[in-house]
Short mmCIF file of C-alpha atoms and ligand atoms in Angstrom, two decimals:
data_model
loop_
_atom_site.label_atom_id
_atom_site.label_comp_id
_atom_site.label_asym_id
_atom_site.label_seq_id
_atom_site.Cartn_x
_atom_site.Cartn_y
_atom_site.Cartn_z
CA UNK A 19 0.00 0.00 0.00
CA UNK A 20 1.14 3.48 -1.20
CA UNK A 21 1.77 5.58 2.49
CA UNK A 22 2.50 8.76 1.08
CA UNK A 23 0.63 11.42 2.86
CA UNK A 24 -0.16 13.78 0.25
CA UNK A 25 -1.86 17.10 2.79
CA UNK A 26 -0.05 18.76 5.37
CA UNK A 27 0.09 17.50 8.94
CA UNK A 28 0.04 18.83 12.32
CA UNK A 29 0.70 18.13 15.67
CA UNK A 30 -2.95 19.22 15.74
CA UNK A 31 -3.78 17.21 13.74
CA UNK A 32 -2.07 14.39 15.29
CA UNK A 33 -3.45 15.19 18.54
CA UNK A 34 -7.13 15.06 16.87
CA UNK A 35 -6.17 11.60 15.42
CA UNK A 36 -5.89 10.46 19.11
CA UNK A 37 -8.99 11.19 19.68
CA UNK A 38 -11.81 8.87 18.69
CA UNK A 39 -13.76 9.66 15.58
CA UNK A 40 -10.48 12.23 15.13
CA UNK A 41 -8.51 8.85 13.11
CA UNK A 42 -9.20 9.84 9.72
CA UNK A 43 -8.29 13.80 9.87
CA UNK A 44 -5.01 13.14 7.94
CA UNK A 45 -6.58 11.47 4.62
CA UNK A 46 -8.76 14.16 3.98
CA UNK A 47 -7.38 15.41 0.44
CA UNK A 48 -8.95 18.62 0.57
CA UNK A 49 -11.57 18.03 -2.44
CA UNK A 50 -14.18 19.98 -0.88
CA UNK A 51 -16.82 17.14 -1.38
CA UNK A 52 -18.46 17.72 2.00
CA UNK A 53 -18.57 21.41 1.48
CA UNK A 54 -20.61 20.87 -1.70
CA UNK A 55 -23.27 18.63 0.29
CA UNK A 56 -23.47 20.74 3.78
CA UNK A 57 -26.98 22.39 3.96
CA UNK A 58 -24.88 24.57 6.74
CA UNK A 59 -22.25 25.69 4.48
CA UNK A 60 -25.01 26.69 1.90
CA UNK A 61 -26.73 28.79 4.46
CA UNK A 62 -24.09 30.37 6.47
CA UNK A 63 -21.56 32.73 5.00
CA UNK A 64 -18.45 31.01 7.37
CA UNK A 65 -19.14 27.48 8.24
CA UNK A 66 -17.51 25.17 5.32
CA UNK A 67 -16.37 21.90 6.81
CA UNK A 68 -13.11 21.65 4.22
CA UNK A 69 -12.19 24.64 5.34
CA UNK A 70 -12.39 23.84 8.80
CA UNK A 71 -10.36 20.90 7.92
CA UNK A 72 -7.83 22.45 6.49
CA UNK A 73 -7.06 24.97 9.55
CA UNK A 74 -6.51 21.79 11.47
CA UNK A 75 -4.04 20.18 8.63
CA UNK A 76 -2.21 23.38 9.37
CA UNK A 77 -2.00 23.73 13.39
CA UNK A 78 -4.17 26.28 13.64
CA UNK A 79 -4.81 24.60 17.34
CA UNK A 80 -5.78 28.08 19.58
CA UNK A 81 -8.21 29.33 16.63
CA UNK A 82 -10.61 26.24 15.86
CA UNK A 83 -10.67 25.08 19.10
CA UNK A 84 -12.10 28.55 20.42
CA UNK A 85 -14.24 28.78 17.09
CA UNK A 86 -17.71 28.06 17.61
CA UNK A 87 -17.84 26.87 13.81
CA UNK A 88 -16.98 23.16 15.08
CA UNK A 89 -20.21 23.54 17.38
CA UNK A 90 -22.78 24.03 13.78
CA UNK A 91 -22.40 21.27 12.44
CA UNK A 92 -25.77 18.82 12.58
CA UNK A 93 -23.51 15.74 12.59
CA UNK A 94 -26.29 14.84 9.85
CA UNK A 95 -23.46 12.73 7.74
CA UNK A 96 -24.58 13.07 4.19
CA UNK A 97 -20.95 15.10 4.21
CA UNK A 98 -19.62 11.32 4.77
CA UNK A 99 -21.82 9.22 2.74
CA UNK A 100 -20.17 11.42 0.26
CA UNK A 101 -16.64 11.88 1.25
CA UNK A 102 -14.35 9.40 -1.23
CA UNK A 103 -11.96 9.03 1.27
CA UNK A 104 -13.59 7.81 4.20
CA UNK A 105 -13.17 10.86 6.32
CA UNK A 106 -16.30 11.95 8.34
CA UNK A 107 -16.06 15.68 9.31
CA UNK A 108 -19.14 14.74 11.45
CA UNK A 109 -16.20 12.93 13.54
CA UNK A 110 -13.70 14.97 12.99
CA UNK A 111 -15.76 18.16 14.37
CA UNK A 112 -16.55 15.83 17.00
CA UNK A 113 -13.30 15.05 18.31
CA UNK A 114 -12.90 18.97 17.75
CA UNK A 115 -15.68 19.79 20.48
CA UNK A 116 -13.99 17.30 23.35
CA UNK A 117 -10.94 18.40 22.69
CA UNK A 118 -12.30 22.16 22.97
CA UNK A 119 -14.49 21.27 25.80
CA UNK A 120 -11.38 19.69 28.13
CA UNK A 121 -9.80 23.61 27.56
CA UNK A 122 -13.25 25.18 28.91
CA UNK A 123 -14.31 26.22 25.15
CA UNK A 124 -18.24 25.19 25.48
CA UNK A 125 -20.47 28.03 23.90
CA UNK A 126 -22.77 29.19 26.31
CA UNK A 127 -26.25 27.37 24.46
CA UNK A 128 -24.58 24.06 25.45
CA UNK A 129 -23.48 24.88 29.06
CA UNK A 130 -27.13 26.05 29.68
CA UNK A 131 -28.81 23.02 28.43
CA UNK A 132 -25.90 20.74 30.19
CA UNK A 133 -26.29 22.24 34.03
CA UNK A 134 -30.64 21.62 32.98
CA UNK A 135 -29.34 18.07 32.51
CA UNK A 136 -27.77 18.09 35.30
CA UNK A 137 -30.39 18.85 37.17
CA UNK A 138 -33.01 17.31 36.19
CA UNK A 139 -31.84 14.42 34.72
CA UNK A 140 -33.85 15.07 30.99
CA UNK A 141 -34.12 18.09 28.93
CA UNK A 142 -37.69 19.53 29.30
CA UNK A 143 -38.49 19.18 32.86
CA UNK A 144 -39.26 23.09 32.75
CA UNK A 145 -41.94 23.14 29.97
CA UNK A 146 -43.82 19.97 30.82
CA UNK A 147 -46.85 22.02 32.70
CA UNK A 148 -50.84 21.32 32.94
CA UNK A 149 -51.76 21.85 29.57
CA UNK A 150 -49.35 18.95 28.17
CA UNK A 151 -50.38 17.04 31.53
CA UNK A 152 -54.21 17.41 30.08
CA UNK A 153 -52.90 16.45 26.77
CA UNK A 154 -51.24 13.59 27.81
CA UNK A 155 -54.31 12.75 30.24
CA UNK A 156 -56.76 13.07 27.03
CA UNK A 157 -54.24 10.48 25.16
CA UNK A 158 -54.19 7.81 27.52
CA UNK A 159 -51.03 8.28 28.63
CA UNK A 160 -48.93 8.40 31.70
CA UNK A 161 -48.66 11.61 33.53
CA UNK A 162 -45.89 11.03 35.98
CA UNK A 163 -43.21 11.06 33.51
CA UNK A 164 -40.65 8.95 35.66
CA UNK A 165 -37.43 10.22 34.80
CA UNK A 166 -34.69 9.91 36.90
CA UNK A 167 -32.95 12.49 38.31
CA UNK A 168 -30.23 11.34 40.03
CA UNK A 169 -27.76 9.55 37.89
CA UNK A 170 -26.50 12.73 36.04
CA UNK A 171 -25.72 13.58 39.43
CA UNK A 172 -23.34 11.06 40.29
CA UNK A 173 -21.54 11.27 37.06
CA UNK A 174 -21.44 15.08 37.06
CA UNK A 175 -17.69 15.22 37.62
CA UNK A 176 -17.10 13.53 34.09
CA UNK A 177 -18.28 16.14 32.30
CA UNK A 178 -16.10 19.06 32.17
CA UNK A 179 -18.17 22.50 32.60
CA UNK A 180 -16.79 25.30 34.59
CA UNK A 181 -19.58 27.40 36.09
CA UNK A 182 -20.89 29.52 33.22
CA UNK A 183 -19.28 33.42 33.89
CA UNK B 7 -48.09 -10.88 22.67
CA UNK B 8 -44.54 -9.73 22.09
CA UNK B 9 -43.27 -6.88 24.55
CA UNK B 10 -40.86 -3.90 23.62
CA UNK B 11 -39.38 -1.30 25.56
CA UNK B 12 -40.28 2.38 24.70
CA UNK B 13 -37.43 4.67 25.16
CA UNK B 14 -39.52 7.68 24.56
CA UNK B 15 -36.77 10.51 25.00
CA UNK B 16 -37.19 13.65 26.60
CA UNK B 17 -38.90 15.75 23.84
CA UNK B 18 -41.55 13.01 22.69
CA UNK B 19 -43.16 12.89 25.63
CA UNK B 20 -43.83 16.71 26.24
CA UNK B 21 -43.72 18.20 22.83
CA UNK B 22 -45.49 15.45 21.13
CA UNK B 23 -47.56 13.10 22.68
CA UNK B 24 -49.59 12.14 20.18
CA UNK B 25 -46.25 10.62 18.16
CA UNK B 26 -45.99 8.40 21.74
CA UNK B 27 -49.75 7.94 22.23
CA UNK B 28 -50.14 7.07 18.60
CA UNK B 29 -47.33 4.01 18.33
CA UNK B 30 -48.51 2.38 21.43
CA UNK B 31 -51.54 2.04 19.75
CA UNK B 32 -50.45 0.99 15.85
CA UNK B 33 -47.83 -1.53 17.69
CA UNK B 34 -51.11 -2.48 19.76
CA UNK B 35 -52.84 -3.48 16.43
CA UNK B 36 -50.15 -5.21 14.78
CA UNK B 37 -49.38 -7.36 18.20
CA UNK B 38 -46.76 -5.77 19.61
CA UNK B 39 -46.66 -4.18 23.15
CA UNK B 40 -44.74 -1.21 23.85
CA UNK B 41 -44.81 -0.94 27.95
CA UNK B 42 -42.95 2.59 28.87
CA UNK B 43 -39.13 2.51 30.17
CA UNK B 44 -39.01 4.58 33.67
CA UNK B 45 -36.45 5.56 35.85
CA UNK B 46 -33.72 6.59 32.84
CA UNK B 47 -32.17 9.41 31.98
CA UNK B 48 -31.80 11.39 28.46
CA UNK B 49 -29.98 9.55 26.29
CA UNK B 50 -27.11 12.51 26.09
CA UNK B 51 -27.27 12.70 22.88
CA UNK B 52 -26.05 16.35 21.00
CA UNK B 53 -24.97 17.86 24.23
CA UNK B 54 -23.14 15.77 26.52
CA UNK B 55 -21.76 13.93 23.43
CA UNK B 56 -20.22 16.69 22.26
CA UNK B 57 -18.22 17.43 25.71
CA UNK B 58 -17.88 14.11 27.72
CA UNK B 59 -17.76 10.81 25.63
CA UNK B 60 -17.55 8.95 29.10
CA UNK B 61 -20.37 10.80 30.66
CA UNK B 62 -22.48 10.14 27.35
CA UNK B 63 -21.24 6.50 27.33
CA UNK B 64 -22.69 5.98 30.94
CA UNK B 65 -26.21 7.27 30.48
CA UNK B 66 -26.55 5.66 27.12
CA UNK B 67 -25.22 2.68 28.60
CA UNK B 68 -27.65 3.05 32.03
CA UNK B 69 -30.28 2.99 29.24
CA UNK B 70 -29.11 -0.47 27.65
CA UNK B 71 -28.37 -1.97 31.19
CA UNK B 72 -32.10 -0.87 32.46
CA UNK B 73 -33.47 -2.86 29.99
CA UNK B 74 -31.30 -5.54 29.81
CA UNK B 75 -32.38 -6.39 33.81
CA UNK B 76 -35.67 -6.41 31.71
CA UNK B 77 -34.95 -8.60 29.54
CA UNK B 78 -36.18 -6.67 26.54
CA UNK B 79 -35.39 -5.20 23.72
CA UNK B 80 -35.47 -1.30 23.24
CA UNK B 81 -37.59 0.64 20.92
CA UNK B 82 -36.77 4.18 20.15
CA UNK B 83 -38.93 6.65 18.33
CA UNK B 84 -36.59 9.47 18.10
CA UNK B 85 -33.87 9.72 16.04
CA UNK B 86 -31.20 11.24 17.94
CA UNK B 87 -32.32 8.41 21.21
CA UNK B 88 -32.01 5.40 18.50
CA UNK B 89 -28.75 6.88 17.13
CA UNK B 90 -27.54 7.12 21.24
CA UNK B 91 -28.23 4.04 22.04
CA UNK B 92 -26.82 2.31 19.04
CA UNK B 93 -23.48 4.53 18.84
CA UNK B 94 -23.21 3.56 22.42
CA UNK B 95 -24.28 -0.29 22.61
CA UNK B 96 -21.56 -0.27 19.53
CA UNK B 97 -18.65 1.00 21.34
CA UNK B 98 -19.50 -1.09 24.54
CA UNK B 99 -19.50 -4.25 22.67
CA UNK B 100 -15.98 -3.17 21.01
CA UNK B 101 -14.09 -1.42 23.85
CA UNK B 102 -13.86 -3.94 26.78
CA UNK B 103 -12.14 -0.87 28.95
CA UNK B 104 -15.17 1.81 28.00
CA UNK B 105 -17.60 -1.17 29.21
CA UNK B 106 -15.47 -2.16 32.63
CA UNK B 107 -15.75 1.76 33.05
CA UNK B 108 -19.28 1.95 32.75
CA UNK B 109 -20.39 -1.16 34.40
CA UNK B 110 -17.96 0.07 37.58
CA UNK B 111 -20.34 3.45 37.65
CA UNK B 112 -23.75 0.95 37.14
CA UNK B 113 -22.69 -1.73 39.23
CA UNK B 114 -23.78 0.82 42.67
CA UNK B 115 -27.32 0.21 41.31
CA UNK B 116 -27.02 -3.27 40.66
CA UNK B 117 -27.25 -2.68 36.76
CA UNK B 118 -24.30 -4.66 34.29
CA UNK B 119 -24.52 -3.99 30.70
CA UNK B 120 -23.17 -7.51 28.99
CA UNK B 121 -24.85 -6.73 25.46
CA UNK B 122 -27.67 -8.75 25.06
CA UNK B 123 -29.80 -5.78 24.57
CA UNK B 124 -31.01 -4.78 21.30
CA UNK B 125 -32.20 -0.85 20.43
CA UNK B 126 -34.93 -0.72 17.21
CA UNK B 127 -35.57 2.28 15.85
CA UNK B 128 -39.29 2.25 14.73
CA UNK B 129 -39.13 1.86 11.33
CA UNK B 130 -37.29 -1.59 12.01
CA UNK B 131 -39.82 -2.95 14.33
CA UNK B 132 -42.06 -1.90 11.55
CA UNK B 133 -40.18 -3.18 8.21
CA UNK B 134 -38.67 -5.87 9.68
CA UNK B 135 -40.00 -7.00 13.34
CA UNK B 136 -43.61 -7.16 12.16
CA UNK B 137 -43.10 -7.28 8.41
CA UNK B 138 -45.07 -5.17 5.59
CA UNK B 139 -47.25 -8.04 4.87
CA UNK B 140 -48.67 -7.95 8.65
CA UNK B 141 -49.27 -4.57 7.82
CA UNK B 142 -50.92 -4.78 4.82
CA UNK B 143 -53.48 -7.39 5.75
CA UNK B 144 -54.06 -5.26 9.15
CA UNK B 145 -55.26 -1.80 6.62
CA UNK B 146 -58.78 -1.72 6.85
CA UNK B 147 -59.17 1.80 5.52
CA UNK B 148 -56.70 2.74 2.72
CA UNK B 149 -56.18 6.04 1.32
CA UNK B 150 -57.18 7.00 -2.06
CA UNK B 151 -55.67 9.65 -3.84
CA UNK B 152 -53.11 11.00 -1.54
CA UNK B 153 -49.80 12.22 -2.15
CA UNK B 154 -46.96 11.79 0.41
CA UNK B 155 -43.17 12.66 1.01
CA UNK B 156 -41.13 10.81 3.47
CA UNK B 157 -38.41 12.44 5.39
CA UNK B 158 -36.46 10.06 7.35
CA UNK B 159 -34.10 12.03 9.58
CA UNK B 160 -30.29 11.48 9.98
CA UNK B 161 -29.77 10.11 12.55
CA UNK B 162 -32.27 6.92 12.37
CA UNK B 163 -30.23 5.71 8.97
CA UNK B 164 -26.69 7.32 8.93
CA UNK B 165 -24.38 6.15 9.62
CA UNK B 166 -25.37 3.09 8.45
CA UNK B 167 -22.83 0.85 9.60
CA UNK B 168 -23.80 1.27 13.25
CA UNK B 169 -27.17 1.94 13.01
CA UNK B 170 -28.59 -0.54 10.18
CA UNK B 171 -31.77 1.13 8.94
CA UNK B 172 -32.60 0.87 5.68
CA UNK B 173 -30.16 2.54 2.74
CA UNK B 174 -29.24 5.87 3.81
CA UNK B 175 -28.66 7.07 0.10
CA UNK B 176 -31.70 5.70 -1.05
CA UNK B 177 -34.65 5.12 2.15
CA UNK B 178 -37.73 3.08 0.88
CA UNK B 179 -39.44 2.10 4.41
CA UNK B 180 -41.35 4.95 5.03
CA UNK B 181 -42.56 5.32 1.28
CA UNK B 182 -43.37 1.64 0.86
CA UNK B 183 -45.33 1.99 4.44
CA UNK B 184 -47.45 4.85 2.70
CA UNK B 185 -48.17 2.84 -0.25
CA UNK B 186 -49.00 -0.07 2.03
CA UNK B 187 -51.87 2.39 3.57
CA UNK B 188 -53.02 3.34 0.03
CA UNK B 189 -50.87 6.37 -0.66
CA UNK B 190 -48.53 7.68 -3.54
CA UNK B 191 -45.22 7.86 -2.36
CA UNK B 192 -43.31 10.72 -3.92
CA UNK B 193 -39.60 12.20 -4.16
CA UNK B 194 -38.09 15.18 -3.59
CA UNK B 195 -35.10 17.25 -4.07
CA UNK B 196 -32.93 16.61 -1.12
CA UNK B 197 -34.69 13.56 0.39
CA UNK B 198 -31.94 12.37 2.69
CA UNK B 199 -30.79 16.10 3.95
CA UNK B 200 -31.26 17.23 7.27
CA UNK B 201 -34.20 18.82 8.81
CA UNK B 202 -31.92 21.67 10.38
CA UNK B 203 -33.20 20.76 13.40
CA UNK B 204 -29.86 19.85 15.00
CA UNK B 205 -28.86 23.39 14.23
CA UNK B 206 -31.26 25.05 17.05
CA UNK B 207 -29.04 25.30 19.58
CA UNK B 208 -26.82 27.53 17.94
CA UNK B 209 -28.48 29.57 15.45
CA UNK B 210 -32.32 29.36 14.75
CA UNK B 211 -32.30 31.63 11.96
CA UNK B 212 -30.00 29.42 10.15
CA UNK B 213 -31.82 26.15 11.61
CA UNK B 214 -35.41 27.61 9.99
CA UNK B 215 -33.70 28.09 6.70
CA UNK B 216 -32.82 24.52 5.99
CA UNK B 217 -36.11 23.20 7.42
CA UNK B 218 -37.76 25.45 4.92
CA UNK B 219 -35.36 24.24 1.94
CA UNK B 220 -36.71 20.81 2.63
CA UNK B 221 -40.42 21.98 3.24
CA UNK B 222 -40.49 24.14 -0.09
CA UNK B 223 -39.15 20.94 -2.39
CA UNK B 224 -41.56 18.83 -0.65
CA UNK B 225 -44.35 21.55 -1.49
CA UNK B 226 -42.86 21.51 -5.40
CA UNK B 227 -43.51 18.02 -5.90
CA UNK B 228 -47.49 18.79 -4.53
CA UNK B 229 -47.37 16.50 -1.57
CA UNK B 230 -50.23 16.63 0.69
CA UNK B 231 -48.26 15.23 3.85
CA UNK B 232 -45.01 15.03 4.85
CA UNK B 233 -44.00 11.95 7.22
CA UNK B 234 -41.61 11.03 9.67
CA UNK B 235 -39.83 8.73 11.72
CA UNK B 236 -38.41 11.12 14.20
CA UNK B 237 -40.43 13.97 17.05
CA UNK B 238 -37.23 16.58 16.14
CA UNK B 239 -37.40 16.16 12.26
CA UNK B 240 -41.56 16.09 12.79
CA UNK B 241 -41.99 19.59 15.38
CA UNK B 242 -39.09 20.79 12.99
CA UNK B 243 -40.65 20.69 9.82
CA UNK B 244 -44.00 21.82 11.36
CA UNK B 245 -42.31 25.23 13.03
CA UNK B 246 -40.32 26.21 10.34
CA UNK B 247 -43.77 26.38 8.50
CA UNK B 248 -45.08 29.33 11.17
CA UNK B 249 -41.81 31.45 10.22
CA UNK B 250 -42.63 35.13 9.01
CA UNK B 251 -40.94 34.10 5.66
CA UNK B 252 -42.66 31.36 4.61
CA UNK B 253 -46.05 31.77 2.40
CA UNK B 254 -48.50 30.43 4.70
CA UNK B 255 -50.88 29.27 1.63
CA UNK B 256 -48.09 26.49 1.17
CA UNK B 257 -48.17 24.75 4.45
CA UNK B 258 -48.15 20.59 4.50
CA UNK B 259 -49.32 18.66 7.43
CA UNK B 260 -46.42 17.01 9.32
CA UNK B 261 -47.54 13.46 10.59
CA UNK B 262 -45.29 11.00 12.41
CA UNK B 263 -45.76 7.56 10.56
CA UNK B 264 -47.79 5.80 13.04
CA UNK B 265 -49.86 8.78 13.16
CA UNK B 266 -50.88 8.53 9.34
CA UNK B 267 -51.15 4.22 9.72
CA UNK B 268 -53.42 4.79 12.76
CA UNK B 269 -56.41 5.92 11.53
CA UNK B 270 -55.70 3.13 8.07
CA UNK B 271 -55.45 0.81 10.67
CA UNK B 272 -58.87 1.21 12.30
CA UNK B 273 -57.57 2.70 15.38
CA UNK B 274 -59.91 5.34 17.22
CA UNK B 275 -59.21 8.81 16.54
CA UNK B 276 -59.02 9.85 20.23
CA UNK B 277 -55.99 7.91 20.20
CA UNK B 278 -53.96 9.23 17.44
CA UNK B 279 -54.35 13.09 18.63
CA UNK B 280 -55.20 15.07 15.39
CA UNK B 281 -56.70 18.14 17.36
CA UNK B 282 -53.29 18.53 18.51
CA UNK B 283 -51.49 19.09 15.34
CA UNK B 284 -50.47 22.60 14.55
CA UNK B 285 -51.30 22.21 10.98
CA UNK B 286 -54.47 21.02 10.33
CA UNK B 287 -54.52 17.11 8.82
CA UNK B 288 -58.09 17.46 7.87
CA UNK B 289 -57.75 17.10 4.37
CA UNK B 290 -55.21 13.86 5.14
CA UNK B 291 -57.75 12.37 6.95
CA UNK B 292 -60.97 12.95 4.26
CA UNK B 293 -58.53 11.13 2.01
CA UNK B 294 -59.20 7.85 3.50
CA UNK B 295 -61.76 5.45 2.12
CA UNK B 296 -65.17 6.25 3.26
CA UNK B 297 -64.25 9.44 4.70
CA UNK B 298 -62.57 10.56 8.17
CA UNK B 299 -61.82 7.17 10.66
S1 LIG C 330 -15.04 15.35 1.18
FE1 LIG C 330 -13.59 14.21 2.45
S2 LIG C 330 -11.59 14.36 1.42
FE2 LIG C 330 -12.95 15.91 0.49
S3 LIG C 330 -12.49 17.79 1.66
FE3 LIG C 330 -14.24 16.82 2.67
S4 LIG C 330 -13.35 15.50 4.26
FE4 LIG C 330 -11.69 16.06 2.85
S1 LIG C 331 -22.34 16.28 9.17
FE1 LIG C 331 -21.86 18.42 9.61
S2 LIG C 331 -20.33 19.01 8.07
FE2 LIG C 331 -21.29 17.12 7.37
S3 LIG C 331 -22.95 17.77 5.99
FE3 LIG C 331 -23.84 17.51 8.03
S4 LIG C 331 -23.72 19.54 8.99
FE4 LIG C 331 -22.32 19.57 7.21
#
């Protein structure tokens, strides 16, 4: 098999490749392929997933990881049903985020829903009131919901939020 | 009668109830109990993915180990839940030190996860658990004349390795569900693209435009419903419809599938929840044979 890497390399880029889902950063040949098929990219004037590729190809460590570009993508995948070279920037944005996360880059939509999580264990514990108890009721169905509420808890010190500023 | 357990997520059972309402009753029919999980968590999908793989891991994984000590398999309706629970059951029964990890956190309750579990998304326990033929003989009140467009959602078939539902290039369950109730499937521009619903969280604007892309090529093609398999892609496709910049005179009903096989199937109306759609499925439902169920 032919090794030659053919696109520039990083220690970011190595340090990505660590990271689960981060493997494949280093085939990416820069075609543009996933660019072409992100409904983002067509609707936002800065988000293009080659792009953000290539900034990590080239070390640009400080600026994507403080970007909030890595945080739009829908991890929708139709960028890697199409990418020929089996790189998934789904992934790749993915092991971006944890990566960014460790070094307290979280933007502040995610923190908020995160500490809700925390708390209450699901994500809509604040907007299930009478009239969707009635609804439910009128269904058939269950009213006491029956989450739990104490397991997020226990495993809060895995996930790495500092208290929002 | 064979049992499943409904994983309903967290926005299913609060933002859509008839979705939940309406599969326990179409499983009902076609002889398949759904009894309620309780005591879980959310699934962690989107946002404690995207920050703590081993937090995400372990409430995905309390998920599989609940209903293992069940002894049942899980049925998700929602695609980010079924995409959860897959991604996660996948890398627990590859990554022996992820699973010791997880099981030392569960083992305090008394839960193990070994892997015996199985996660369904809905359109499997439909296509393949009880079988289009089932379905077919169960229609007692076709539609006649009615145009559909299927929108799948992302995360129920991609990526396909993990999560095996149908062909994520090319879906056919949903359609060949609508022609089983009497319908006429139709395509679209952009079938398999994203509802934009993932996008929410961080920009709404942006999030409405690519829900509308997909609800204006759905309205090109002169559908009279659009279904899903999925309570985001489904409350997605319906709000982007109330934006300021969409013509109003070109809104489609939004119907979760077991919603539209309900009434086909003979089930009660109270059960399926119409009044509670934001766009009216009136017209929908006059399309069935003999008038409204
Ligand atoms: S489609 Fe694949 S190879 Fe082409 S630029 Fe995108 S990630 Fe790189
Ligand atoms: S997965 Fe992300 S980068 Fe790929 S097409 Fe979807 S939104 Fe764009």
């Amino acid at each position: 098999m032919n090794e030659t890497v053919y696109t520039p390399t990083s220690s970011f880029a190595e340090e990505l490749a660590a990271i689960p889902g981060g493997e494949a950063v280093n085939k990416c040949i820069q075609c543009g392929i996933c660019t072409a098929s992100c409904a983002v990219a067509r609707y936002s004037d800065e988000y293009r997933p080659r792009q953000l590729i290539q900034k990590i190809l080239l070390g640009e460590r400080e600026e994507v990881l403080k970007s909030t570009l890595p945080w739009l993508c829908m991890t929708c995948r139709l960028c890697e049903e199409r990418c020929q070279e089996g790189v998934s920037p789904a992934e790749i944005f993915h092991a971006v985020r944890i990566l960014a996360a460790r070094e307290g880059h979280v933007p502040q939509s995610f923190r908020h829903v995160v500490s809700a999580l925390i708390r209450d264990g699901w994500l809509l514990n604040d907007s299930y009131t009478d009239f969707e108890e009635d609804d439910r009721e009128d269904l058939g169905l269950n009213t006491e919901l029956g989450w739990n509420n104490e397991f997020l808890k226990r495993i809060k010190k895995l996930i790495p939020l500092e208290e929002s500023e | 009668m064979r049992e499943i357990l409904l994983y309903t997520g967290c926005t299913t059972p609060v933002r859509l109830p008839a979705y939940e309402a309406a599969t326990i009753a179409v499983l009902e029919k076609l002889g398949v109990k759904a009894r309620e999980m309780t005591d879980v968590t959310c699934c962690g999908a989107q946002y404690i993915e995207s920050i703590s793989p081993t937090a995400f891991a372990a409430m995905s994984g309390r998920i599989l180990a609940v209903a293992e000590k069940e002894g049942l398999d899980i049925l998700a309706i929602c695609g980010a839940c079924s995409g959860s629970l897959k991604i996660t059951k996948h890398e627990l029964d590859h990554d022996k030190q992820l699973r010791d990890e997880i099981n030392d956190i569960l083992a305090d309750e008394g839960l193990k996860y070994t892997g015996k579990v199985r996660v369904r998304h809905l359109l499997q326990v439909l296509a393949e658990d009880i079988g289009y033929e089932t379905i077919e003989r169960a229609i007692v009140k076709p539609y006649t004349g009615l145009k559909v467009s299927a929108h799948y959602g992302c995360h129920v078939t991609r990526p396909f390795d993990i999560v095996q539902v149908d062909d994520p290039e090319n879906p056919t369950i949903l359609d060949r569900l609508a022609e089983i109730a009497g319908a006429e499937a139709v395509d679209y521009a952009g079938k398999t693209r994203c509802c934009g619903g993932p996008m929410l969280a961080m920009d709404e604007s942006l999030a409405t435009k690519i829900g509308q892309e997909k609800v204006n090529n759905i309205a090109d093609v002169g559908a009279d419903v659009i279904l899903t398999a999925c309570e985001f892609c489904d409350i997605q496709l319906t709000q982007v419809q109330f934006d300021d910049n969409f013509d109003a005179s070109r809104r489609i009903p939004v119907m979760p599938i077991t919603q539209f096989l309900g009434p086909a199937l003979g089930i009660d109306e109270e059960r399926l929840g119409f009044s509670l759609n934001r766009i009216d499925p009136q017209e929908v439902l006059a399309a069935l044979q003999g008038g409204q169920a």
